[in-house]
Coordinates of C-alpha atoms in Angstrom, one line a residue:
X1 CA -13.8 9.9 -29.2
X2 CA -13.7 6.2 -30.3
X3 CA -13.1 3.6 -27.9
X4 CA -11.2 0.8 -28.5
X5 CA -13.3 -2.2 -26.5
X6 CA -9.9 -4.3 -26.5
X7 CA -7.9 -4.3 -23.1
X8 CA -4.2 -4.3 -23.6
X9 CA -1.5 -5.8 -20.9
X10 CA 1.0 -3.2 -21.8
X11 CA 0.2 -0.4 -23.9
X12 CA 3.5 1.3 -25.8
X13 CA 4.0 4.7 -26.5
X14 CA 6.4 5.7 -28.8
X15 CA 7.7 2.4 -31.7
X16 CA 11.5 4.3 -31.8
X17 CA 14.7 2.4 -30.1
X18 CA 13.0 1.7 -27.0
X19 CA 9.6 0.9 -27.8
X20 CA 10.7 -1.7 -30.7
X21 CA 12.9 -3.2 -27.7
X22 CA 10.0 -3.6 -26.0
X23 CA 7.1 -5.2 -28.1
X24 CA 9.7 -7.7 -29.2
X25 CA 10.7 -8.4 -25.4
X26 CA 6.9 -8.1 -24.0
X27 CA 4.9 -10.1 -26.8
X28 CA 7.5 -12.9 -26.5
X29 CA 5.0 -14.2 -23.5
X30 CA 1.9 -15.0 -26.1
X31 CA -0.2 -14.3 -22.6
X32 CA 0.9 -10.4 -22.7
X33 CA -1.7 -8.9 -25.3
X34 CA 0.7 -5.8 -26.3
X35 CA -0.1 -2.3 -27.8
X36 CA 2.9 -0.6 -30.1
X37 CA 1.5 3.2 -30.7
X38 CA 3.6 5.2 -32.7
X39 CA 3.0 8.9 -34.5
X40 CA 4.7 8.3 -37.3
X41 CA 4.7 6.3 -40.4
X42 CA 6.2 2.4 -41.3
X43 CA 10.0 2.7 -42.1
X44 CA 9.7 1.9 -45.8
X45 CA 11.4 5.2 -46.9
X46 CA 14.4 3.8 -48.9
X47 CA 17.0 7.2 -47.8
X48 CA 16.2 5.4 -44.0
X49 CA 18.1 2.4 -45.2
X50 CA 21.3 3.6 -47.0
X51 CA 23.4 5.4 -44.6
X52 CA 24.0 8.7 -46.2
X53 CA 20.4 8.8 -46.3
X54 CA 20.3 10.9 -42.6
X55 CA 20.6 13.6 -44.8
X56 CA 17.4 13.2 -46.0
X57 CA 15.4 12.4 -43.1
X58 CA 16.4 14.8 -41.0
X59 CA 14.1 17.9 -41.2
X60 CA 11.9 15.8 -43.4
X61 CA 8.3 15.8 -41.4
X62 CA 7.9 12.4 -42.8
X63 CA 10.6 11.2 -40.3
X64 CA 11.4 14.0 -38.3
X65 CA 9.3 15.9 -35.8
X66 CA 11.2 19.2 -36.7
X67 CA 11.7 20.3 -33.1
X68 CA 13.8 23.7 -32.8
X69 CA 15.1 25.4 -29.4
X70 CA 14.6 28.5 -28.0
X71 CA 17.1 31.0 -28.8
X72 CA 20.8 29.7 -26.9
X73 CA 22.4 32.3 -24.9
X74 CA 25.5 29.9 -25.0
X75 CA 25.1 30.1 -28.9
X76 CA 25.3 33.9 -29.0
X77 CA 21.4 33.8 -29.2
X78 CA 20.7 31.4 -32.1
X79 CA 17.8 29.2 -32.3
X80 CA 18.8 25.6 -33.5
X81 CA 17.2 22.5 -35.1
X82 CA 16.3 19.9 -32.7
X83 CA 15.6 16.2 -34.8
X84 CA 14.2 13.7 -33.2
X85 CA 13.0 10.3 -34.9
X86 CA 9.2 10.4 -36.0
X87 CA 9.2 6.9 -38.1
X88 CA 8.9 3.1 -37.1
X89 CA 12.6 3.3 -35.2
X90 CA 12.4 6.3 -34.5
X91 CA 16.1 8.1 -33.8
X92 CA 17.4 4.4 -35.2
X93 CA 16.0 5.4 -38.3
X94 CA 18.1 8.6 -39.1
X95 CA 20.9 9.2 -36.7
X96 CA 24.4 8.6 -37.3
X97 CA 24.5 4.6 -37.0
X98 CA 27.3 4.9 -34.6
X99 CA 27.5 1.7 -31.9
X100 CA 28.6 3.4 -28.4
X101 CA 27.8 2.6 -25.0
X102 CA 29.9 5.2 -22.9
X103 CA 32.3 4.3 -20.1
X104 CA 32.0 1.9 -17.3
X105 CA 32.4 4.9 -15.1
X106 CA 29.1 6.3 -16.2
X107 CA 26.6 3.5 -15.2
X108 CA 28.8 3.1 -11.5
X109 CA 28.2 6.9 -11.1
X110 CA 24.4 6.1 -11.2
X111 CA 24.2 3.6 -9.2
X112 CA 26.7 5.3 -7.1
X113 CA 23.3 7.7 -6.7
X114 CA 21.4 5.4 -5.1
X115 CA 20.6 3.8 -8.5
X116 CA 20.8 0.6 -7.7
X117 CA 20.9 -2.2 -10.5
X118 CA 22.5 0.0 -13.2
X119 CA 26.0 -0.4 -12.7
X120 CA 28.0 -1.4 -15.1
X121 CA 29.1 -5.0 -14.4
X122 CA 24.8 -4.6 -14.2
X123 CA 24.1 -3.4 -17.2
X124 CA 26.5 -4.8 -19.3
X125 CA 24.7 -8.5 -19.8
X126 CA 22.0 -5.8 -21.4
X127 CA 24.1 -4.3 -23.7
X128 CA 25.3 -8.2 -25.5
X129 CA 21.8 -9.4 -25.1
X130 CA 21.0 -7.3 -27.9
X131 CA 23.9 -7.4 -29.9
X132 CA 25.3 -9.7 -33.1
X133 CA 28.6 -8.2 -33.2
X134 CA 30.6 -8.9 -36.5
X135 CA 33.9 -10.0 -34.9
X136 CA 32.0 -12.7 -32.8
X137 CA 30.9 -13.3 -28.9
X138 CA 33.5 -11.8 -26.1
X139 CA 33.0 -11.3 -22.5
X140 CA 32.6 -7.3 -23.7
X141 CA 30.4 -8.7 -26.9
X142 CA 27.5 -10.8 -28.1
X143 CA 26.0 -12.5 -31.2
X144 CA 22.8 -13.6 -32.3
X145 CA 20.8 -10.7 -30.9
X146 CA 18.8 -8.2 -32.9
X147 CA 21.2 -5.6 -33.2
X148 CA 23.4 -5.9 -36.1
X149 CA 26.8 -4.0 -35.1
X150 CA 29.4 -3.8 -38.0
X151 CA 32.5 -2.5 -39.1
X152 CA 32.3 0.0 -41.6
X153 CA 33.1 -0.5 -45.4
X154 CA 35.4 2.3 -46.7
X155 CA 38.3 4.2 -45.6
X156 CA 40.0 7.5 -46.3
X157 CA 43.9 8.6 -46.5
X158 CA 43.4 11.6 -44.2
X159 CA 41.6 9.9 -41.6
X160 CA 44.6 7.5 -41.3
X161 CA 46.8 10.3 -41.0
X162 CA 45.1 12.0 -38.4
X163 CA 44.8 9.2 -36.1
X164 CA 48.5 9.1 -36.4
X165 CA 48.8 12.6 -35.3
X166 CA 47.0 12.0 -32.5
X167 CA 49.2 8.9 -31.6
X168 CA 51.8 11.4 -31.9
X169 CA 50.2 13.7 -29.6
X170 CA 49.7 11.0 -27.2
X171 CA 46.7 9.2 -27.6
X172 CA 46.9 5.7 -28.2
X173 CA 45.4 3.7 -30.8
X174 CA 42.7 1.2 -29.8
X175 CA 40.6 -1.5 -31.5
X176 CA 37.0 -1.2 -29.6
X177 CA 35.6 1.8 -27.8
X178 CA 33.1 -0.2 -25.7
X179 CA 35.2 -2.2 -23.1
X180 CA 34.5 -0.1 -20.6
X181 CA 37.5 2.2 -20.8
X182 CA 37.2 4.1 -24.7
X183 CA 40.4 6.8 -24.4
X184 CA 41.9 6.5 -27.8
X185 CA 41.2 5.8 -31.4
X186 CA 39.8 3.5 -33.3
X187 CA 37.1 3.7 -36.2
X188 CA 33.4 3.9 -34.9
X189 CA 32.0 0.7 -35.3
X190 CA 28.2 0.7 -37.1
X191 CA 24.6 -0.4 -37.0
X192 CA 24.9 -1.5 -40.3
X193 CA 24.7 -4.8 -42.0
X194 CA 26.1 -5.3 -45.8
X195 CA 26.1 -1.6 -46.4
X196 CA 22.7 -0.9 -45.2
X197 CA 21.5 0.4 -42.1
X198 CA 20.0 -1.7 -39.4
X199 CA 17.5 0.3 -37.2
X200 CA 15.7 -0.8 -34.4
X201 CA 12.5 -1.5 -36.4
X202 CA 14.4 -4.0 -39.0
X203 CA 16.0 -5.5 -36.4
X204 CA 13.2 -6.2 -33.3
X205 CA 10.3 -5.3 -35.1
X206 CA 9.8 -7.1 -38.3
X207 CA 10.5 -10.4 -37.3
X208 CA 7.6 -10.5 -35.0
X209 CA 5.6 -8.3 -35.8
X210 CA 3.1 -10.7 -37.0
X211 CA 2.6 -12.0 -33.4
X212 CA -1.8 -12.6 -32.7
X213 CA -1.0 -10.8 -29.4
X214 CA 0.8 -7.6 -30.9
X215 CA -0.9 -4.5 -32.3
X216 CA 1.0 -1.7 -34.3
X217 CA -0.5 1.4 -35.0
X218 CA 1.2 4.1 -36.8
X219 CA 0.1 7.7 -37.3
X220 CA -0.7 7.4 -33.8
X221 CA -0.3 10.5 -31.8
X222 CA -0.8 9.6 -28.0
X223 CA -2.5 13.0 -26.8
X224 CA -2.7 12.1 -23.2
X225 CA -2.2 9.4 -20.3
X226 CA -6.1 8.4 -18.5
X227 CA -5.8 7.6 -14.9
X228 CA -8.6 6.5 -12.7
X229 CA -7.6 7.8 -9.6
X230 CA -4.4 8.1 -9.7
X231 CA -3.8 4.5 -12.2
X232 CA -3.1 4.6 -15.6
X233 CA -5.6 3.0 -17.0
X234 CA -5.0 3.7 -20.8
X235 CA -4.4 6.4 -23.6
X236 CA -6.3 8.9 -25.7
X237 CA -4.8 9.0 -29.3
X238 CA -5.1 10.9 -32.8
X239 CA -5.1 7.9 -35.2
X240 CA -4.9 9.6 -38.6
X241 CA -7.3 12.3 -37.6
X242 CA -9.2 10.1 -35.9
X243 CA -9.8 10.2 -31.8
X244 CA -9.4 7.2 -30.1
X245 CA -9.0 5.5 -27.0
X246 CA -6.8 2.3 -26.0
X247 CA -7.3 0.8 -22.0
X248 CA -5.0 -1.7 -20.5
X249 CA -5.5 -3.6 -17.1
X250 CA -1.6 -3.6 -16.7
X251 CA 0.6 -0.3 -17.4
X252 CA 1.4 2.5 -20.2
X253 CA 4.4 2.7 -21.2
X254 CA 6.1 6.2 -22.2
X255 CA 9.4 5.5 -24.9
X256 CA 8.6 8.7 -26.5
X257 CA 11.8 10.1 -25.9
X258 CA 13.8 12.8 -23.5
X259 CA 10.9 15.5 -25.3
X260 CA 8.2 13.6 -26.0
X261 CA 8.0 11.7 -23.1
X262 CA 8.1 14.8 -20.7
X263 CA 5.3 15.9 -22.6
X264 CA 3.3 13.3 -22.7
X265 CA 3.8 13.1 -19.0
X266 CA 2.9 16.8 -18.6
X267 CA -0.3 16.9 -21.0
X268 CA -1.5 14.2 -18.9
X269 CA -1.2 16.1 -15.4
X270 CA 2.7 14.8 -14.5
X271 CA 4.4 17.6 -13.8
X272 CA 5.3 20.8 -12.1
X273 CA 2.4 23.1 -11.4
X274 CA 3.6 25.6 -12.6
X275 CA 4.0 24.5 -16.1
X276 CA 0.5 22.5 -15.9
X277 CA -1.7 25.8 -14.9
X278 CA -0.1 27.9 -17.4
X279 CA -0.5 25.5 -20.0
X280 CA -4.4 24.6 -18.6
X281 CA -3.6 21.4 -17.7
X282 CA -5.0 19.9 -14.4
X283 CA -2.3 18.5 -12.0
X284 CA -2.8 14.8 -11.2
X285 CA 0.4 14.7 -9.3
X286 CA 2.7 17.1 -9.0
X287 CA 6.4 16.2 -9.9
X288 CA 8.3 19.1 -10.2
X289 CA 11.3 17.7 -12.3
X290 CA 9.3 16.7 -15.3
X291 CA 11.0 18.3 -18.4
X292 CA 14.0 19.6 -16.4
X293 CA 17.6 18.0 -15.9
X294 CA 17.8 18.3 -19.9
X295 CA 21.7 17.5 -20.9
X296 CA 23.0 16.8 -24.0
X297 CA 26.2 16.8 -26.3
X298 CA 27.0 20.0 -28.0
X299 CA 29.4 19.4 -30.8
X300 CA 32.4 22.0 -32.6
X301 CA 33.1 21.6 -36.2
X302 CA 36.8 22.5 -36.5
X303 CA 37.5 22.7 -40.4
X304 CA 41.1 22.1 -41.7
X305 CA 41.1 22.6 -45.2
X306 CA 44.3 20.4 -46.7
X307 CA 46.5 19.7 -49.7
X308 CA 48.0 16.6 -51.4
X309 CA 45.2 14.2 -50.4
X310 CA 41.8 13.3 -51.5
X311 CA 39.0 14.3 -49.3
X312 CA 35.0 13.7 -50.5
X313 CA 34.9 17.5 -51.1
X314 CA 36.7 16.7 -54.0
X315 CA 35.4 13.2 -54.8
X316 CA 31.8 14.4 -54.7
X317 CA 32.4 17.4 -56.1
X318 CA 31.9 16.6 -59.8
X319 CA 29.5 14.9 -62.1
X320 CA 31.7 12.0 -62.8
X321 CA 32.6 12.1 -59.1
X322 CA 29.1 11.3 -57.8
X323 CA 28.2 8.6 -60.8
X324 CA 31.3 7.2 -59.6
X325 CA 30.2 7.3 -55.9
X326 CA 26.7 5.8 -56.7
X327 CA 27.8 2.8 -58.9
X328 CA 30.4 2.0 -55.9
X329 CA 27.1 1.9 -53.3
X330 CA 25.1 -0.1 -56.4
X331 CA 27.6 -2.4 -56.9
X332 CA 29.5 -3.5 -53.9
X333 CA 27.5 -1.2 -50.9
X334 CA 30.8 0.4 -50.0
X335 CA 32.0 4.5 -50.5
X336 CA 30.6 7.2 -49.1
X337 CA 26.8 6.4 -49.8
X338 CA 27.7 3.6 -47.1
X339 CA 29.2 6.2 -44.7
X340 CA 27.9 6.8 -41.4
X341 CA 28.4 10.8 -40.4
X342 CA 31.3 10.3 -38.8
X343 CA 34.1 7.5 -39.4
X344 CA 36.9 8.3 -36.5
X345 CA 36.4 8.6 -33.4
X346 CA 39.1 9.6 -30.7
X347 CA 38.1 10.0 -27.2
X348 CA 41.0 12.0 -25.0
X349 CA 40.8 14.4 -21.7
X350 CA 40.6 18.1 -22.0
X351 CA 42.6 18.3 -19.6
X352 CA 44.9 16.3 -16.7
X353 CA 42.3 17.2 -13.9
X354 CA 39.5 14.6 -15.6
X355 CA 39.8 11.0 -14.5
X356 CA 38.4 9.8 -18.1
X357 CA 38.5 11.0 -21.5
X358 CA 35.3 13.7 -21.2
X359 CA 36.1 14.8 -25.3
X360 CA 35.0 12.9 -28.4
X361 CA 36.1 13.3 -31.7
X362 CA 34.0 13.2 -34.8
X363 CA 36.8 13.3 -37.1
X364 CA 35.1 13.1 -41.4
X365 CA 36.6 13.3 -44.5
X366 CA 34.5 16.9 -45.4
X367 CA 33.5 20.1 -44.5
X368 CA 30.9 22.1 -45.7
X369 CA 30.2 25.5 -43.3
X370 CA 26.8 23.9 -41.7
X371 CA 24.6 20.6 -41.9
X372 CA 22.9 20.5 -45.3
X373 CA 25.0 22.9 -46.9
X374 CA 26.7 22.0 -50.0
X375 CA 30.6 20.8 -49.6
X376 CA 33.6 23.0 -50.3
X377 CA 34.9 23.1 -53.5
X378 CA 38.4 22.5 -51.7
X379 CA 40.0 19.4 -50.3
X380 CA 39.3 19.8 -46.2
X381 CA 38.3 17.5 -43.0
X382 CA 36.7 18.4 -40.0
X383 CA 37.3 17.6 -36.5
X384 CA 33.9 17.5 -34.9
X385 CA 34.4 17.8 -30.7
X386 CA 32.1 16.3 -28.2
X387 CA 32.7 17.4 -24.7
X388 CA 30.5 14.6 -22.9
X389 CA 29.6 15.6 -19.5
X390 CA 28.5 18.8 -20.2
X391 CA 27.7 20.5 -16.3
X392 CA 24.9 22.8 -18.3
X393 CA 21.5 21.7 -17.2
X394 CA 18.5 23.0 -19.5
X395 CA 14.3 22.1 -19.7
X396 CA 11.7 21.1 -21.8
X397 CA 8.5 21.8 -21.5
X398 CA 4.4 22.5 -22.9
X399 CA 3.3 26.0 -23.6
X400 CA 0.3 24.6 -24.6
X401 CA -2.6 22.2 -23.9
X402 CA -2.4 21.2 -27.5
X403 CA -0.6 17.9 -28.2
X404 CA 0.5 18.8 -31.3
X405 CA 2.1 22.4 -30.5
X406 CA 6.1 22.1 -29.8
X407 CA 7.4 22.3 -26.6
X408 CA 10.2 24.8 -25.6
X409 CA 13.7 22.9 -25.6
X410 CA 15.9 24.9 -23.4
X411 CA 19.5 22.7 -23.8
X412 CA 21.1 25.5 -21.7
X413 CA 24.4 25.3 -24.0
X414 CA 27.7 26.5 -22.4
X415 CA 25.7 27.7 -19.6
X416 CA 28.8 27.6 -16.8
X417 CA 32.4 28.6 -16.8
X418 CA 33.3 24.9 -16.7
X419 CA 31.7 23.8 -20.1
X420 CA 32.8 27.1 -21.8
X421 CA 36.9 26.3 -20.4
X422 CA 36.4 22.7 -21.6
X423 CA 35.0 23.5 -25.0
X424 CA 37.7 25.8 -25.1
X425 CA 40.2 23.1 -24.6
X426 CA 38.4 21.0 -27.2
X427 CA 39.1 23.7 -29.7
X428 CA 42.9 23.9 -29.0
X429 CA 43.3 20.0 -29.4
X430 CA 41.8 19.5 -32.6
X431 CA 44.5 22.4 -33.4
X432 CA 47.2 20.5 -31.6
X433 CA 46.8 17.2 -33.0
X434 CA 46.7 18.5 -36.6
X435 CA 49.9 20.7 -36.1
X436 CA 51.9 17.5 -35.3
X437 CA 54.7 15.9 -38.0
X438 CA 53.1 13.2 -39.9
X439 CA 50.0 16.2 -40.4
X440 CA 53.0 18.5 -42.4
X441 CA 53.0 17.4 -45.3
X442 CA 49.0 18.4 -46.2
X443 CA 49.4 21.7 -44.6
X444 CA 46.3 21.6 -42.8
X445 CA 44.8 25.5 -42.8
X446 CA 42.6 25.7 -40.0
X447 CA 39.5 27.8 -42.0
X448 CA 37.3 27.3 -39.2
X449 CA 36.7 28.9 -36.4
X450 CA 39.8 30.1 -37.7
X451 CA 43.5 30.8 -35.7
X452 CA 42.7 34.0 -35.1
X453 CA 40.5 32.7 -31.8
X454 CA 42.9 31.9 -28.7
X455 CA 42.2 33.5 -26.0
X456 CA 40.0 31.2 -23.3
X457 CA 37.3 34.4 -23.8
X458 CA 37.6 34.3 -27.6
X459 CA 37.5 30.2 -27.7
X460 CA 34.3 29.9 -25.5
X461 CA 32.9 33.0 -27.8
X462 CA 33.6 31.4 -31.0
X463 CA 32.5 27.7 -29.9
X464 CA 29.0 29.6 -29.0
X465 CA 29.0 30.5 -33.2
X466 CA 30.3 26.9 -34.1
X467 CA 28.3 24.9 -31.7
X468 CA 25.5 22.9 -32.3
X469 CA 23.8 19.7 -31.1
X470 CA 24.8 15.9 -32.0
X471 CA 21.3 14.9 -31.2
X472 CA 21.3 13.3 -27.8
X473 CA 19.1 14.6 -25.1
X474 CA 18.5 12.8 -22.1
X475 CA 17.7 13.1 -18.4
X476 CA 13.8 14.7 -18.4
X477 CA 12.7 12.1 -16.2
X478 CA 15.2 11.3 -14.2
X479 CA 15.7 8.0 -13.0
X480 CA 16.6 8.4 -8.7
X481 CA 16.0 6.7 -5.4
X482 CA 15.4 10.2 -4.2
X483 CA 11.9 11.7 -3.8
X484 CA 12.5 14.2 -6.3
X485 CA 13.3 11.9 -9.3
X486 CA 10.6 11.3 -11.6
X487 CA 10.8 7.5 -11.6
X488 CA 12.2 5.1 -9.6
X489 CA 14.9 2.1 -10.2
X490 CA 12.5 0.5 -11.6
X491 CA 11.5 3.1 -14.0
X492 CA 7.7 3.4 -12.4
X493 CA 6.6 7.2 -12.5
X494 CA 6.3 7.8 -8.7
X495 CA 3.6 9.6 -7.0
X496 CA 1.2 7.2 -9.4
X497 CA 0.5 3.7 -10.5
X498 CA 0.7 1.9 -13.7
X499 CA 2.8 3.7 -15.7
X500 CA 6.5 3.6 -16.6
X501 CA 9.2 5.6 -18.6
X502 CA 11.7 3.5 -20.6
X503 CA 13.8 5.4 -22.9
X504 CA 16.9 7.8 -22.8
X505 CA 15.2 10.6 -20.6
X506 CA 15.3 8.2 -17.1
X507 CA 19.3 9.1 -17.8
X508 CA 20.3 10.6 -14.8
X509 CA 23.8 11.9 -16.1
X510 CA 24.8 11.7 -20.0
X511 CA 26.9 8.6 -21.3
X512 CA 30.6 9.4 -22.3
X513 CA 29.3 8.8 -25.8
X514 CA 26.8 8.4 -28.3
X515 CA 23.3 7.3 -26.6
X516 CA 21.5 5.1 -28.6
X517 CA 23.3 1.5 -27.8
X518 CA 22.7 2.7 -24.6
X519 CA 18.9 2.9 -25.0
X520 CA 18.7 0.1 -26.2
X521 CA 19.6 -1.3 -23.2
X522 CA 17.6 0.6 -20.8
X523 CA 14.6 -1.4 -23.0
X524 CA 16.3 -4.4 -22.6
X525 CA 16.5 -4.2 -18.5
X526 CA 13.3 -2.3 -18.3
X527 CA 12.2 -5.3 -20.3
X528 CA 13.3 -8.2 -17.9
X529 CA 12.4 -6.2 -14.9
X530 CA 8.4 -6.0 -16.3
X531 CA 8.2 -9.9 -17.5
X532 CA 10.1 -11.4 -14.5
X533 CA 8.9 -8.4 -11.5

């Protein structure tokens, strides 16, 4: 084991959405002498930087740790693939792009918990300190910030028509999802800028990162957290092969994510006993709800297949078609090499018993029968349904002492009759919508799951086959003022000193959307709580 004879203020694990937040934030004081570990590689990989390049980095070990669950009872016993950013960014670096910070509703419910600070009318300051938003500053929006957010640069027939449908059904066009309130539709807005994407590394990273009192180190994979007594007093690390170890006189600070962070947490001695002994590991403190309160979005691909309108099935479908589709990117950064995964978004209740909308549509101008299979050779869109607060609780935890060995991921998919009834509903709105007037005239087919599903048994069956994740766990260190929680308000790991979590697993419920705006902003408070504590 090499020892590093440097002493670091703040020593970060994990350079993805929140730890690029963070060196920015922390290394702006040129007194804080900052540490940015991160186990993967610089984010130089040109399918990172044009949008439809997510194909290509997830399941790619060079930016993807290739996580996989453990066979989904809810899923009719499949196993699924589990991405997770391993790259300078991290899950900026290949997810869909998608700007979305979830309803007001969801930041008073914490602090409603005895999560004091994190209200909305809290957190919100957060969310525009980051942000350059394209339309200009707004009490909802800023500018000047590192995060580029963007509208996007293309647009499709059938989209248009099925946003209509769903006026027609009842739910209202909009022209921002992130007022507070996002029931309705309106086209996602992006982190893009000009056509390319705009990850977290691009946009805090880079400009500083030639700071005298900031380190990066990629290939870094932090092994373990080293406490004297019961302090964090630095890291032990596999540097390219090589062992090493990093101290600080100040804290560690975990932004590997709602897995790695857990396991970090638990390899180090964090953690329920039970997991620890099995595993070898010798408790340090014992925290039982490390790895557990795992939630995340499962989403259902509803496929219409459609006549009298262009889709990309048919666009990229040909030879001509994709020469055509790459000059457009080469020349003018628009089409569909500029597309995020998903272009419309509606967000509507399941049903009239929901305060808020608790559905979100992915609505694209494809289908294909799973991610990464070729498109259909038929003009067809899919309507791809989030229910967002999923009452389904799962885990993740070590099986092994060995860093590198994959934890189980347990989601817990459609585990109670409330999720199965909403997905259920889900299904049948997607259908509804696309059965109304202005629809009639492309004869939408619905191919898949297919009308031959209506029952509530059959729905809540067939969304089991259909589901799959939409990438956004949260909630394995739960953020509480209770003594159970894993941190505090303040995002210290109780029970121990030194050491902090800042990254999407201190989410003590899931957002009412996509969860990497928000963060982004759990950085950017964790940030200003550290620097001015």
């Amino acid at each position: 084991m090499v020892t590093n004879n440097s002493n670091f203020d703040y020593i970060i694990v994990g350079g993805g959405s929140a730890g690029c937040v963070l060196a920015n934030r922390l290394s702006s004081n040129p007194h804080n002498k900052v540490l940015l570990l991160e186990a993967g590689g610089n984010d130089n990989y040109i399918w990172i930087h044009i949008p439809v390049g997510y194909l290509y980095c997830m399941g790619n070990p060079r930016t993807d740790w290739g996580f996989k669950t453990s066979k989904q009872k809810g899923l009719n016993s499949r196993e699924i693939n589990y991405p997770r950013g391993r790259v300078l960014g991290g899950c900026s670096s290949i997810n869909g792009m998608i700007y979305m910070r979830g309803q007001s509703s969801d930041y008073d419910s914490w602090r409603d918990m005895g999560n004091l600070g994190w209200g909305w009318d809290d957190v919100l300051p957060y969310f525009k300190k980051s942000e350059d938003y394209y339309a200009g500053a707004s009490d909802f929006h800023g500018i000047g910030g590192e995060l580029r957010v963007d509208k996007q640069r293309l647009s499709w027939d059938i989209l248009d028509a099925y946003r209509d449908a769903a006026m027609q059904a009842g739910i209202d066009k909009i022209a921002d999802f992130n007022l507070g309130d996002n029931e309705g539709s309106s086209y996602f807005k992006v982190n893009q800028k000009n056509g390319w994407r705009w990850n977290t590394s691009k946009g805090f990273l880079r400009p500083i990162k030639h700071r005298k009192n900031l380190t990066i180190i990629t290939h870094a994979q932090v092994q373990r957290v080293m406490f004297s007594e019961k302090r964090a007093c630095g890291v032990e690390a596999l540097v390219k092969g090589r062992p090493m170890t990093y101290h600080t006189n100040g804290e560690v600070i975990l932004c590997a994510g709602s897995i790695g962070s857990p396991q970090i947490l638990e390899l180090s001695g964090i953690g329920n006993p039970k997991h620890l002994l099995k595993a070898g590991i010798e408790v340090v403190h014992q925290s039982n709800e490390v790895g557990e309160n795992l939630q995340d979005h499962l989403q259902l691909r509803v496929v219409f297949k459609v006549e009298n309108i262009l889709t990309l099935n048919q666009r990229a479908g040909t030879t001509l078609g994709k020469i055509g589709i790459g000059l457009e990117y080469l020349l003018s950064r628009k089409g569909p090499m500029s597309m995020a995964p998903s272009q419309l978004g509606i967000f509507a209740k399941s049903s009239d018993d929901v305060k808020t909308a608790d559905l979100e549509f992915h609505v694209q101008p494809l289908s294909l029968d799973k991610f990464g299979d070729p498109l259909h050779p038929f003009p067809a869109f899919t309507a791809s349904i989030v229910p967002l607060r999923p009452q389904s609780r799962g885990s993740s935890h070590i099986i092994s002492a060995d860093p590198k060995a994959h934890p189980c991921i347990n989601p817990n998919y459609l585990s109670t009759e409330y999720d199965k009834q909403v997905a259920s509903n889900a299904i049948r709105l997607a259908r509804h919508i696309a059965q109304q007037p202005v629809m009639k005239k492309y004869n939408p087919n619905e191919i898949k799951p297919g009308t031959n599903y209506q029952s509530d048994a059959d729905l809540a069956k067939v969304a089991g086959d259909i589901g799959t994740t939409i990438f956004h766990p949260v909630g394995t260190c739960r953020m509480g003022s209770d003594d159970q929680a894993v941190v505090g308000i303040d995002l210290k790991v109780k029970g121990v000193q030194g050491l902090r979590v800042v990254d999407a697993s201190i989410m003590p419920t899931i957002t009412s959307g996509n969860t990497n705006a928000p963060t982004i902003m759990i950085a950017e408070k964790a940030a200003d709580m550290i620097l001015h504590r």
